[in-house]
PDB file of C-alpha atoms and ligand atoms in Angstrom:
ATOM      1  CA  MET A 220     152.437 128.269 120.275  1.00  0.00           C
ATOM      2  CA  LYS A 221     150.223 125.852 119.751  1.00  0.00           C
ATOM      3  CA  THR A 222     147.191 126.516 122.575  1.00  0.00           C
ATOM      4  CA  LYS A 223     147.652 129.606 121.042  1.00  0.00           C
ATOM      5  CA  LEU A 224     146.049 128.252 117.696  1.00  0.00           C
ATOM      6  CA  LEU A 225     143.681 125.649 119.633  1.00  0.00           C
ATOM      7  CA  VAL A 226     142.007 128.747 121.594  1.00  0.00           C
ATOM      8  CA  GLY A 227     141.479 130.670 118.691  1.00  0.00           C
ATOM      9  CA  LEU A 228     140.077 127.760 116.777  1.00  0.00           C
ATOM     10  CA  VAL A 229     137.784 127.624 119.804  1.00  0.00           C
ATOM     11  CA  CYS A 230     136.441 131.002 120.577  1.00  0.00           C
ATOM     12  CA  ALA A 231     136.288 130.906 116.159  1.00  0.00           C
ATOM     13  CA  VAL A 232     134.166 128.055 116.376  1.00  0.00           C
ATOM     14  CA  ALA A 233     132.279 128.935 119.941  1.00  0.00           C
ATOM     15  CA  THR A 234     130.984 133.144 117.949  1.00  0.00           C
ATOM     16  CA  THR A 235     129.064 130.507 115.632  1.00  0.00           C
ATOM     17  CA  SER A 236     125.882 129.499 115.846  1.00  0.00           C
ATOM     18  CA  SER A 237     126.383 125.876 115.536  1.00  0.00           C
ATOM     19  CA  LEU A 238     127.513 125.482 118.887  1.00  0.00           C
ATOM     20  CA  ALA A 239     123.859 125.931 120.363  1.00  0.00           C
ATOM     21  CA  VAL A 240     123.294 122.701 117.911  1.00  0.00           C
ATOM     22  CA  ASN A 241     122.750 119.621 120.181  1.00  0.00           C
ATOM     23  CA  GLN A 242     125.208 118.003 117.814  1.00  0.00           C
ATOM     24  CA  SER A 243     123.808 113.936 117.939  1.00  0.00           C
ATOM     25  CA  PRO A 244     122.753 113.247 114.641  1.00  0.00           C
ATOM     26  CA  ILE A 245     119.419 113.869 112.889  1.00  0.00           C
ATOM     27  CA  LYS A 246     118.295 111.082 111.460  1.00  0.00           C
ATOM     28  CA  ILE A 247     116.659 111.153 108.028  1.00  0.00           C
ATOM     29  CA  ALA A 248     114.602 108.426 107.218  1.00  0.00           C
ATOM     30  CA  THR A 249     114.971 107.629 102.951  1.00  0.00           C
ATOM     31  CA  ASN A 250     112.773 105.302 100.862  1.00  0.00           C
ATOM     32  CA  ASN A 251     112.915 103.430  98.272  1.00  0.00           C
ATOM     33  CA  TRP A 252     110.704 105.975  95.295  1.00  0.00           C
ATOM     34  CA  THR A 253     113.153 108.637  93.741  1.00  0.00           C
ATOM     35  CA  SER A 254     111.690 112.535  95.227  1.00  0.00           C
ATOM     36  CA  GLN A 255     111.763 111.114  98.662  1.00  0.00           C
ATOM     37  CA  ILE A 256     115.358 110.034  98.754  1.00  0.00           C
ATOM     38  CA  VAL A 257     116.607 114.015  96.876  1.00  0.00           C
ATOM     39  CA  LEU A 258     113.981 115.453  98.932  1.00  0.00           C
ATOM     40  CA  SER A 259     115.241 113.788 102.432  1.00  0.00           C
ATOM     41  CA  HIS A 260     119.436 114.775 100.335  1.00  0.00           C
ATOM     42  CA  VAL A 261     117.854 118.130 100.669  1.00  0.00           C
ATOM     43  CA  LEU A 262     116.969 118.963 103.879  1.00  0.00           C
ATOM     44  CA  GLY A 263     119.823 116.911 104.544  1.00  0.00           C
ATOM     45  CA  GLN A 264     121.679 119.826 103.430  1.00  0.00           C
ATOM     46  CA  ILE A 265     120.321 122.414 104.589  1.00  0.00           C
ATOM     47  CA  LEU A 266     119.876 121.220 108.358  1.00  0.00           C
ATOM     48  CA  THR A 267     124.117 120.386 107.989  1.00  0.00           C
ATOM     49  CA  ASN A 268     124.203 124.718 106.623  1.00  0.00           C
ATOM     50  CA  SER A 269     122.929 125.103 110.108  1.00  0.00           C
ATOM     51  CA  GLY A 270     125.274 123.469 111.538  1.00  0.00           C
ATOM     52  CA  HIS A 271     123.289 119.951 112.214  1.00  0.00           C
ATOM     53  CA  LYS A 272     124.314 116.576 112.256  1.00  0.00           C
ATOM     54  CA  VAL A 273     122.696 114.743 109.854  1.00  0.00           C
ATOM     55  CA  GLU A 274     122.288 110.797 109.453  1.00  0.00           C
ATOM     56  CA  TYR A 275     119.801 109.299 105.961  1.00  0.00           C
ATOM     57  CA  VAL A 276     118.458 105.964 107.405  1.00  0.00           C
ATOM     58  CA  SER A 277     117.184 104.094 104.797  1.00  0.00           C
ATOM     59  CA  SER A 278     113.914 103.054 105.400  1.00  0.00           C
ATOM     60  CA  ALA A 279     111.039 100.425 103.867  1.00  0.00           C
ATOM     61  CA  THR A 280     107.646 102.907 104.738  1.00  0.00           C
ATOM     62  CA  LYS A 281     106.536 100.051 106.761  1.00  0.00           C
ATOM     63  CA  SER A 282     108.727  99.935 109.196  1.00  0.00           C
ATOM     64  CA  GLN A 283     109.797 103.339 109.629  1.00  0.00           C
ATOM     65  CA  TRP A 284     106.497 104.468 111.992  1.00  0.00           C
ATOM     66  CA  PHE A 285     108.020 102.816 114.280  1.00  0.00           C
ATOM     67  CA  ARG A 286     111.522 103.644 114.496  1.00  0.00           C
ATOM     68  CA  LEU A 287     109.590 107.849 114.284  1.00  0.00           C
ATOM     69  CA  GLY A 288     107.506 107.148 117.168  1.00  0.00           C
ATOM     70  CA  SER A 289     110.457 106.191 118.617  1.00  0.00           C
ATOM     71  CA  GLY A 290     113.248 108.046 118.466  1.00  0.00           C
ATOM     72  CA  GLY A 291     115.105 105.601 115.946  1.00  0.00           C
ATOM     73  CA  LEU A 292     114.240 107.949 113.779  1.00  0.00           C
ATOM     74  CA  HIS A 293     113.126 112.045 113.683  1.00  0.00           C
ATOM     75  CA  VAL A 294     112.060 113.050 110.256  1.00  0.00           C
ATOM     76  CA  GLN A 295     109.859 111.557 107.666  1.00  0.00           C
ATOM     77  CA  THR A 296     109.922 114.385 103.852  1.00  0.00           C
ATOM     78  CA  GLU A 297     107.354 112.880 102.551  1.00  0.00           C
ATOM     79  CA  VAL A 298     103.846 112.071 103.333  1.00  0.00           C
ATOM     80  CA  TRP A 299     101.392 110.711 100.605  1.00  0.00           C
ATOM     81  CA  GLN A 300      98.056 110.341 101.798  1.00  0.00           C
ATOM     82  CA  GLY A 301      96.996 107.993  98.722  1.00  0.00           C
ATOM     83  CA  THR A 302      99.672 105.153 100.766  1.00  0.00           C
ATOM     84  CA  MET A 303     100.069 106.595 104.375  1.00  0.00           C
ATOM     85  CA  ALA A 304      97.292 108.102 105.775  1.00  0.00           C
ATOM     86  CA  ASP A 305      95.576 106.151 107.604  1.00  0.00           C
ATOM     87  CA  LYS A 306      99.021 104.861 109.539  1.00  0.00           C
ATOM     88  CA  PHE A 307     100.358 109.030 109.819  1.00  0.00           C
ATOM     89  CA  ASN A 308      97.218 109.195 110.891  1.00  0.00           C
ATOM     90  CA  GLY A 309      96.259 106.920 113.974  1.00  0.00           C
ATOM     91  CA  MET A 310     100.454 108.278 114.855  1.00  0.00           C
ATOM     92  CA  VAL A 311      99.073 111.160 115.195  1.00  0.00           C
ATOM     93  CA  LYS A 312      96.396 110.960 117.134  1.00  0.00           C
ATOM     94  CA  GLU A 313      98.108 109.212 119.861  1.00  0.00           C
ATOM     95  CA  GLY A 314     101.174 112.297 119.736  1.00  0.00           C
ATOM     96  CA  LYS A 315     104.453 109.644 119.015  1.00  0.00           C
ATOM     97  CA  ILE A 316     104.320 111.899 115.742  1.00  0.00           C
ATOM     98  CA  ILE A 317     103.936 115.179 115.067  1.00  0.00           C
ATOM     99  CA  ASP A 318     102.464 116.133 111.835  1.00  0.00           C
ATOM    100  CA  ALA A 319     105.044 119.284 110.951  1.00  0.00           C
ATOM    101  CA  GLY A 320     102.537 120.141 107.800  1.00  0.00           C
ATOM    102  CA  ALA A 321     102.268 119.864 103.870  1.00  0.00           C
ATOM    103  CA  HIS A 322     103.977 120.533 100.855  1.00  0.00           C
ATOM    104  CA  ASP A 323     101.626 122.883  98.475  1.00  0.00           C
ATOM    105  CA  ALA A 324     101.456 119.734  96.613  1.00  0.00           C
ATOM    106  CA  ASN A 325      98.880 117.976  95.427  1.00  0.00           C
ATOM    107  CA  THR A 326      99.255 114.150  94.808  1.00  0.00           C
ATOM    108  CA  ARG A 327      97.816 111.195  93.231  1.00  0.00           C
ATOM    109  CA  GLU A 328      99.138 107.696  93.643  1.00  0.00           C
ATOM    110  CA  GLU A 329      96.226 105.242  91.690  1.00  0.00           C
ATOM    111  CA  TRP A 330      96.254 102.373  89.477  1.00  0.00           C
ATOM    112  CA  TRP A 331      98.519 103.556  85.967  1.00  0.00           C
ATOM    113  CA  TYR A 332      98.041 102.641  82.283  1.00  0.00           C
ATOM    114  CA  PRO A 333     100.410 103.662  79.573  1.00  0.00           C
ATOM    115  CA  GLU A 334      98.254 105.659  76.483  1.00  0.00           C
ATOM    116  CA  TYR A 335      97.856 102.902  73.654  1.00  0.00           C
ATOM    117  CA  VAL A 336      96.604 100.363  76.417  1.00  0.00           C
ATOM    118  CA  GLU A 337      93.799 102.210  76.331  1.00  0.00           C
ATOM    119  CA  GLN A 338      92.368 101.090  72.699  1.00  0.00           C
ATOM    120  CA  LEU A 339      93.271  97.319  73.601  1.00  0.00           C
ATOM    121  CA  CYS A 340      90.277  97.758  76.098  1.00  0.00           C
ATOM    122  CA  PRO A 341      87.793  99.971  75.084  1.00  0.00           C
ATOM    123  CA  GLY A 342      86.115 102.158  78.309  1.00  0.00           C
ATOM    124  CA  LEU A 343      89.353 102.912  80.451  1.00  0.00           C
ATOM    125  CA  PRO A 344      89.638 105.499  82.002  1.00  0.00           C
ATOM    126  CA  ASP A 345      86.549 103.897  83.556  1.00  0.00           C
ATOM    127  CA  TRP A 346      88.033 101.057  86.322  1.00  0.00           C
ATOM    128  CA  LYS A 347      84.899  99.676  84.854  1.00  0.00           C
ATOM    129  CA  ALA A 348      86.310  98.654  81.533  1.00  0.00           C
ATOM    130  CA  LEU A 349      88.895  96.496  83.488  1.00  0.00           C
ATOM    131  CA  LEU A 350      85.579  93.757  84.323  1.00  0.00           C
ATOM    132  CA  LYS A 351      85.501  93.305  80.918  1.00  0.00           C
ATOM    133  CA  CYS A 352      89.027  93.094  80.228  1.00  0.00           C
ATOM    134  CA  SER A 353      91.486  91.202  83.181  1.00  0.00           C
ATOM    135  CA  LYS A 354      92.663  88.804  80.009  1.00  0.00           C
ATOM    136  CA  VAL A 355      94.444  91.564  77.734  1.00  0.00           C
ATOM    137  CA  PHE A 356      96.726  92.222  81.032  1.00  0.00           C
ATOM    138  CA  SER A 357      96.817  89.041  81.463  1.00  0.00           C
ATOM    139  CA  SER A 358     100.883  87.437  81.937  1.00  0.00           C
ATOM    140  CA  ASP A 359      99.609  82.903  81.693  1.00  0.00           C
ATOM    141  CA  GLY A 360      97.532  82.231  79.802  1.00  0.00           C
ATOM    142  CA  THR A 361      94.484  82.450  82.015  1.00  0.00           C
ATOM    143  CA  ASP A 362      92.166  85.382  81.997  1.00  0.00           C
ATOM    144  CA  LYS A 363      93.126  86.687  84.975  1.00  0.00           C
ATOM    145  CA  GLY A 364      94.905  89.828  84.645  1.00  0.00           C
ATOM    146  CA  LEU A 365      97.513  91.496  86.779  1.00  0.00           C
ATOM    147  CA  TYR A 366      97.945  94.205  88.342  1.00  0.00           C
ATOM    148  CA  VAL A 367     102.326  95.370  88.972  1.00  0.00           C
ATOM    149  CA  THR A 368     103.064  97.853  92.148  1.00  0.00           C
ATOM    150  CA  GLY A 369     105.729  98.111  94.551  1.00  0.00           C
ATOM    151  CA  PRO A 370     105.647  97.920  98.121  1.00  0.00           C
ATOM    152  CA  TRP A 371     104.130 100.403  99.643  1.00  0.00           C
ATOM    153  CA  GLY A 372     101.055  98.793 101.286  1.00  0.00           C
ATOM    154  CA  LYS A 373      97.562  99.636  99.543  1.00  0.00           C
ATOM    155  CA  PRO A 374      94.736  97.031  99.909  1.00  0.00           C
ATOM    156  CA  ASP A 375      94.442  95.883  96.355  1.00  0.00           C
ATOM    157  CA  GLN A 376      93.071  92.453  97.324  1.00  0.00           C
ATOM    158  CA  THR A 377      90.749  94.234  98.873  1.00  0.00           C
ATOM    159  CA  ARG A 378      89.623  96.175  96.387  1.00  0.00           C
ATOM    160  CA  ILE A 379      89.848  94.003  93.601  1.00  0.00           C
ATOM    161  CA  ARG A 380      87.694  91.481  96.152  1.00  0.00           C
ATOM    162  CA  ALA A 381      85.051  94.604  96.501  1.00  0.00           C
ATOM    163  CA  LEU A 382      85.314  95.928  92.930  1.00  0.00           C
ATOM    164  CA  GLY A 383      84.839  91.881  91.642  1.00  0.00           C
ATOM    165  CA  LEU A 384      87.774  92.509  89.718  1.00  0.00           C
ATOM    166  CA  ASN A 385      89.432  89.864  87.794  1.00  0.00           C
ATOM    167  CA  PHE A 386      93.249  90.928  89.211  1.00  0.00           C
ATOM    168  CA  ARG A 387      96.200  89.535  90.759  1.00  0.00           C
ATOM    169  CA  VAL A 388      98.615  91.663  92.319  1.00  0.00           C
ATOM    170  CA  LYS A 389     102.605  90.845  91.645  1.00  0.00           C
ATOM    171  CA  LYS A 390     104.413  93.836  94.330  1.00  0.00           C
ATOM    172  CA  VAL A 391     107.634  94.189  92.835  1.00  0.00           C
ATOM    173  CA  LYS A 392     110.679  95.527  95.664  1.00  0.00           C
ATOM    174  CA  SER A 393     111.251  99.961  94.875  1.00  0.00           C
ATOM    175  CA  GLY A 394     109.947 102.133  92.382  1.00  0.00           C
ATOM    176  CA  ASP A 395     113.623 101.738  90.141  1.00  0.00           C
ATOM    177  CA  ALA A 396     111.685  97.882  89.579  1.00  0.00           C
ATOM    178  CA  LEU A 397     108.836  99.731  88.400  1.00  0.00           C
ATOM    179  CA  TRP A 398     109.674 102.191  85.914  1.00  0.00           C
ATOM    180  CA  GLU A 399     111.557  98.537  84.940  1.00  0.00           C
ATOM    181  CA  GLU A 400     108.354  96.546  84.462  1.00  0.00           C
ATOM    182  CA  LEU A 401     107.355  99.615  82.640  1.00  0.00           C
ATOM    183  CA  LYS A 402     110.063  99.835  80.444  1.00  0.00           C
ATOM    184  CA  LYS A 403     109.973  96.559  79.372  1.00  0.00           C
ATOM    185  CA  ALA A 404     106.190  96.479  78.498  1.00  0.00           C
ATOM    186  CA  ASN A 405     106.946  99.562  76.903  1.00  0.00           C
ATOM    187  CA  GLU A 406     109.433  98.886  73.984  1.00  0.00           C
ATOM    188  CA  THR A 407     107.067  95.942  72.552  1.00  0.00           C
ATOM    189  CA  LYS A 408     103.719  97.566  73.437  1.00  0.00           C
ATOM    190  CA  LYS A 409     102.555  94.896  75.694  1.00  0.00           C
ATOM    191  CA  PRO A 410      99.848  96.463  78.436  1.00  0.00           C
ATOM    192  CA  ILE A 411     100.211  97.135  81.078  1.00  0.00           C
ATOM    193  CA  LEU A 412      98.363  97.703  85.074  1.00  0.00           C
ATOM    194  CA  MET A 413     100.456  99.165  87.304  1.00  0.00           C
ATOM    195  CA  PHE A 414     100.481 101.685  90.366  1.00  0.00           C
ATOM    196  CA  ASN A 415     101.899 105.141  89.512  1.00  0.00           C
ATOM    197  CA  TRP A 416     101.534 108.552  91.595  1.00  0.00           C
ATOM    198  CA  THR A 417     101.610 112.926  90.670  1.00  0.00           C
ATOM    199  CA  PRO A 418     104.455 114.477  90.951  1.00  0.00           C
ATOM    200  CA  ASN A 419     106.820 112.571  89.424  1.00  0.00           C
ATOM    201  CA  TRP A 420     109.144 112.035  86.321  1.00  0.00           C
ATOM    202  CA  VAL A 421     107.226 109.655  84.839  1.00  0.00           C
ATOM    203  CA  GLU A 422     105.017 112.004  83.015  1.00  0.00           C
ATOM    204  CA  ALA A 423     107.048 114.328  81.561  1.00  0.00           C
ATOM    205  CA  ILE A 424     109.123 110.450  79.667  1.00  0.00           C
ATOM    206  CA  TYR A 425     105.509 107.670  79.823  1.00  0.00           C
ATOM    207  CA  LYS A 426     102.228 109.677  77.505  1.00  0.00           C
ATOM    208  CA  GLY A 427      99.194 107.707  80.070  1.00  0.00           C
ATOM    209  CA  LYS A 428      96.325 107.333  82.591  1.00  0.00           C
ATOM    210  CA  PHE A 429      95.265 106.426  86.339  1.00  0.00           C
ATOM    211  CA  VAL A 430      91.695 104.923  85.913  1.00  0.00           C
ATOM    212  CA  GLU A 431      88.797 106.370  87.010  1.00  0.00           C
ATOM    213  CA  PHE A 432      87.508 104.336  90.829  1.00  0.00           C
ATOM    214  CA  PRO A 433      84.616 105.298  92.327  1.00  0.00           C
ATOM    215  CA  ASP A 434      86.210 108.514  93.900  1.00  0.00           C
ATOM    216  CA  TRP A 435      87.435 108.135  97.674  1.00  0.00           C
ATOM    217  CA  THR A 436      85.601 108.621 100.838  1.00  0.00           C
ATOM    218  CA  GLN A 437      86.141 108.610 103.796  1.00  0.00           C
ATOM    219  CA  GLU A 438      82.750 106.215 104.615  1.00  0.00           C
ATOM    220  CA  CYS A 439      85.122 104.177 101.763  1.00  0.00           C
ATOM    221  CA  VAL A 440      87.467 103.202 103.639  1.00  0.00           C
ATOM    222  CA  SER A 441      86.078 103.318 107.405  1.00  0.00           C
ATOM    223  CA  LYS A 442      82.521 101.455 106.660  1.00  0.00           C
ATOM    224  CA  PRO A 443      82.027  98.392 104.229  1.00  0.00           C
ATOM    225  CA  GLU A 444      78.706  98.722 103.940  1.00  0.00           C
ATOM    226  CA  TRP A 445      79.079 102.552 101.461  1.00  0.00           C
ATOM    227  CA  GLY A 446      79.041 101.960  97.561  1.00  0.00           C
ATOM    228  CA  LEU A 447      79.105  98.765  95.476  1.00  0.00           C
ATOM    229  CA  SER A 448      80.390  96.488  97.427  1.00  0.00           C
ATOM    230  CA  LYS A 449      77.935  95.747 101.484  1.00  0.00           C
ATOM    231  CA  ASP A 450      81.026  93.659 102.521  1.00  0.00           C
ATOM    232  CA  TYR A 451      84.296  95.505 102.423  1.00  0.00           C
ATOM    233  CA  LEU A 452      85.684  98.068 102.212  1.00  0.00           C
ATOM    234  CA  TYR A 453      88.657  99.731  99.307  1.00  0.00           C
ATOM    235  CA  ASP A 454      85.044  99.266  97.209  1.00  0.00           C
ATOM    236  CA  CYS A 455      87.019 103.146  95.895  1.00  0.00           C
ATOM    237  CA  GLY A 456      89.906 105.432  94.187  1.00  0.00           C
ATOM    238  CA  ASN A 457      92.249 107.199  96.496  1.00  0.00           C
ATOM    239  CA  PRO A 458      91.959 110.330  96.199  1.00  0.00           C
ATOM    240  CA  LYS A 459      92.818 113.456  93.772  1.00  0.00           C
ATOM    241  CA  LYS A 460      94.159 115.383  94.968  1.00  0.00           C
ATOM    242  CA  GLY A 461      96.116 113.511  97.897  1.00  0.00           C
ATOM    243  CA  TRP A 462      97.785 116.099 100.871  1.00  0.00           C
ATOM    244  CA  LEU A 463     101.592 115.424 100.385  1.00  0.00           C
ATOM    245  CA  LYS A 464     102.374 116.456 104.939  1.00  0.00           C
ATOM    246  CA  LYS A 465     106.068 115.895 106.370  1.00  0.00           C
ATOM    247  CA  ALA A 466     106.641 113.700 109.870  1.00  0.00           C
ATOM    248  CA  VAL A 467     108.758 113.862 112.924  1.00  0.00           C
ATOM    249  CA  TRP A 468     109.285 112.605 115.400  1.00  0.00           C
ATOM    250  CA  SER A 469     107.565 113.943 119.115  1.00  0.00           C
ATOM    251  CA  GLY A 470     110.757 114.829 121.092  1.00  0.00           C
ATOM    252  CA  MET A 471     111.755 117.068 117.732  1.00  0.00           C
ATOM    253  CA  PRO A 472     110.654 120.640 118.780  1.00  0.00           C
ATOM    254  CA  GLU A 473     113.085 120.336 122.228  1.00  0.00           C
ATOM    255  CA  LYS A 474     116.083 118.440 120.919  1.00  0.00           C
ATOM    256  CA  TRP A 475     116.605 120.782 117.760  1.00  0.00           C
ATOM    257  CA  PRO A 476     114.307 123.884 117.749  1.00  0.00           C
ATOM    258  CA  CYS A 477     115.412 125.241 114.365  1.00  0.00           C
ATOM    259  CA  ALA A 478     115.923 121.710 112.696  1.00  0.00           C
ATOM    260  CA  PHE A 479     112.263 121.402 113.326  1.00  0.00           C
ATOM    261  CA  ASP A 480     111.317 124.636 112.070  1.00  0.00           C
ATOM    262  CA  ILE A 481     113.223 124.356 108.259  1.00  0.00           C
ATOM    263  CA  VAL A 482     110.857 120.893 108.515  1.00  0.00           C
ATOM    264  CA  LYS A 483     107.941 122.579 109.216  1.00  0.00           C
ATOM    265  CA  ASN A 484     108.862 125.816 106.629  1.00  0.00           C
ATOM    266  CA  MET A 485     109.758 123.401 104.359  1.00  0.00           C
ATOM    267  CA  ASN A 486     107.506 122.806 101.183  1.00  0.00           C
ATOM    268  CA  PHE A 487     107.783 121.472  97.446  1.00  0.00           C
ATOM    269  CA  ASP A 488     104.894 122.195  94.946  1.00  0.00           C
ATOM    270  CA  ASN A 489     104.482 119.699  91.874  1.00  0.00           C
ATOM    271  CA  ALA A 490     107.012 120.993  89.560  1.00  0.00           C
ATOM    272  CA  ASN A 491     109.448 120.822  92.032  1.00  0.00           C
ATOM    273  CA  ILE A 492     109.441 117.474  92.875  1.00  0.00           C
ATOM    274  CA  ALA A 493     108.685 116.653  89.367  1.00  0.00           C
ATOM    275  CA  LYS A 494     111.676 117.922  88.230  1.00  0.00           C
ATOM    276  CA  LEU A 495     114.510 116.651  90.844  1.00  0.00           C
ATOM    277  CA  ALA A 496     112.585 113.052  90.422  1.00  0.00           C
ATOM    278  CA  ALA A 497     114.115 113.666  86.873  1.00  0.00           C
ATOM    279  CA  TRP A 498     117.242 115.141  87.615  1.00  0.00           C
ATOM    280  CA  VAL A 499     117.681 111.884  88.814  1.00  0.00           C
ATOM    281  CA  ASP A 500     115.860 109.065  87.083  1.00  0.00           C
ATOM    282  CA  VAL A 501     115.622 111.222  84.042  1.00  0.00           C
ATOM    283  CA  GLU A 502     119.730 112.708  83.304  1.00  0.00           C
ATOM    284  CA  LYS A 503     120.854 110.077  85.831  1.00  0.00           C
ATOM    285  CA  MET A 504     122.533 112.995  88.741  1.00  0.00           C
ATOM    286  CA  THR A 505     122.828 111.066  92.232  1.00  0.00           C
ATOM    287  CA  ALA A 506     120.236 112.322  94.333  1.00  0.00           C
ATOM    288  CA  GLU A 507     123.158 114.437  96.190  1.00  0.00           C
ATOM    289  CA  LYS A 508     124.108 115.655  93.456  1.00  0.00           C
ATOM    290  CA  ALA A 509     120.582 116.814  92.725  1.00  0.00           C
ATOM    291  CA  ALA A 510     119.710 117.868  96.022  1.00  0.00           C
ATOM    292  CA  SER A 511     123.120 120.713  95.926  1.00  0.00           C
ATOM    293  CA  LYS A 512     122.117 121.716  92.547  1.00  0.00           C
ATOM    294  CA  TRP A 513     118.654 122.881  93.906  1.00  0.00           C
ATOM    295  CA  ILE A 514     119.952 124.614  96.840  1.00  0.00           C
ATOM    296  CA  LYS A 515     122.322 126.093  95.152  1.00  0.00           C
ATOM    297  CA  GLU A 516     119.106 127.680  92.542  1.00  0.00           C
ATOM    298  CA  ASN A 517     116.874 128.312  95.085  1.00  0.00           C
ATOM    299  CA  LYS A 518     119.230 129.717  98.070  1.00  0.00           C
ATOM    300  CA  ASP A 519     116.344 132.889  98.616  1.00  0.00           C
ATOM    301  CA  LYS A 520     113.482 129.985  98.970  1.00  0.00           C
ATOM    302  CA  TRP A 521     115.072 127.246 101.478  1.00  0.00           C
ATOM    303  CA  GLU A 522     116.918 130.644 103.258  1.00  0.00           C
ATOM    304  CA  GLY A 523     113.864 132.076 104.346  1.00  0.00           C
ATOM    305  CA  TRP A 524     112.518 128.496 105.538  1.00  0.00           C
ATOM    306  CA  LYS A 525     115.129 129.045 108.809  1.00  0.00           C
ATOM    307  CA  THR A 526     114.204 131.228 111.649  1.00  0.00           C
ATOM    308  CA  ALA A 527     114.852 133.056 114.513  1.00  0.00           C
ATOM    309  CA  ASN A 528     115.442 129.693 116.105  1.00  0.00           C
ATOM    310  CA  CYS A 529     118.728 129.232 114.027  1.00  0.00           C
ATOM    311  CA  LYS A 530     120.938 132.030 114.923  1.00  0.00           C
ATOM    312  CA  SER A 531     122.639 132.125 118.664  1.00  0.00           C
TER     313      SER A 531
HETATM  314  C1  LIG B1061     104.140 106.961  98.562  1.00  0.00           C
HETATM  315  N1  LIG B1061     104.328 106.836  96.778  1.00  0.00           N
HETATM  316  C2  LIG B1061     104.737 107.925  96.046  1.00  0.00           C
HETATM  317  C3  LIG B1061     105.271 105.546  96.366  1.00  0.00           C
HETATM  318  O1  LIG B1061     103.649 106.381  96.408  1.00  0.00           O
END
């Protein structure tokens, strides 16, 4: 009796597509800002639904590159041009990771301030206004302004030096820590200059603007002699219409062909990314819950991301 049941069970499993799928877990990197975490869970739930095993591995963006290159991590759902293009392009060129395509979303990552700051520093959002009013952003009684950013590795010190700004940089640990600083400043309308990006939930809650630095060009970040400073790189802003890409470990197409196709086809626009981030940061859903809600409401979309490689 028992044996028969077992045989039946094995046959049932054998007829589903999952048997063809390599069952070692696909390790999805989760970083320290909300939309990336939710998108990772959306992908994870789709991969699980198509017969894969999935693990979420928390990783800082800085340390993820080596792990993605060596197969310790397999997927990154959000690579942002403004903060990660150099590392990403280098590793793609070396063949260590694969460029799995861009989302439709256009991105921008830049110095930003809430709207009430503008009257305290006339001339904003033009960056030159900051040459005169660093003191407005001081937190220690000196003329030196404070710029608050996260752990995503922009060469802000170099930019400050290149543009002759009188600012120092404070790095906090995560997106959440950054929003805590914003909330505190906003309560008393204290001037704050901080890193922000779009798409993000913040734009729906806090009015504000990005600082307009000299336009980003490839020369600005590769030729010191380009631009205002003849000695330093980064005398420009970040790209205003940056890309948002997916990256995978170079061994992924062979090991999990269906999952690789799903990652390639996975595609989010600005509105959906901002919405998913808001579900978590404004409506206080967990990332898992926000992802499963999106999955339920967008079946048509993600079913289309599966390919012939996903059917046995
Ligand atoms: C990578 N980030 C969206 C935090 O700028």
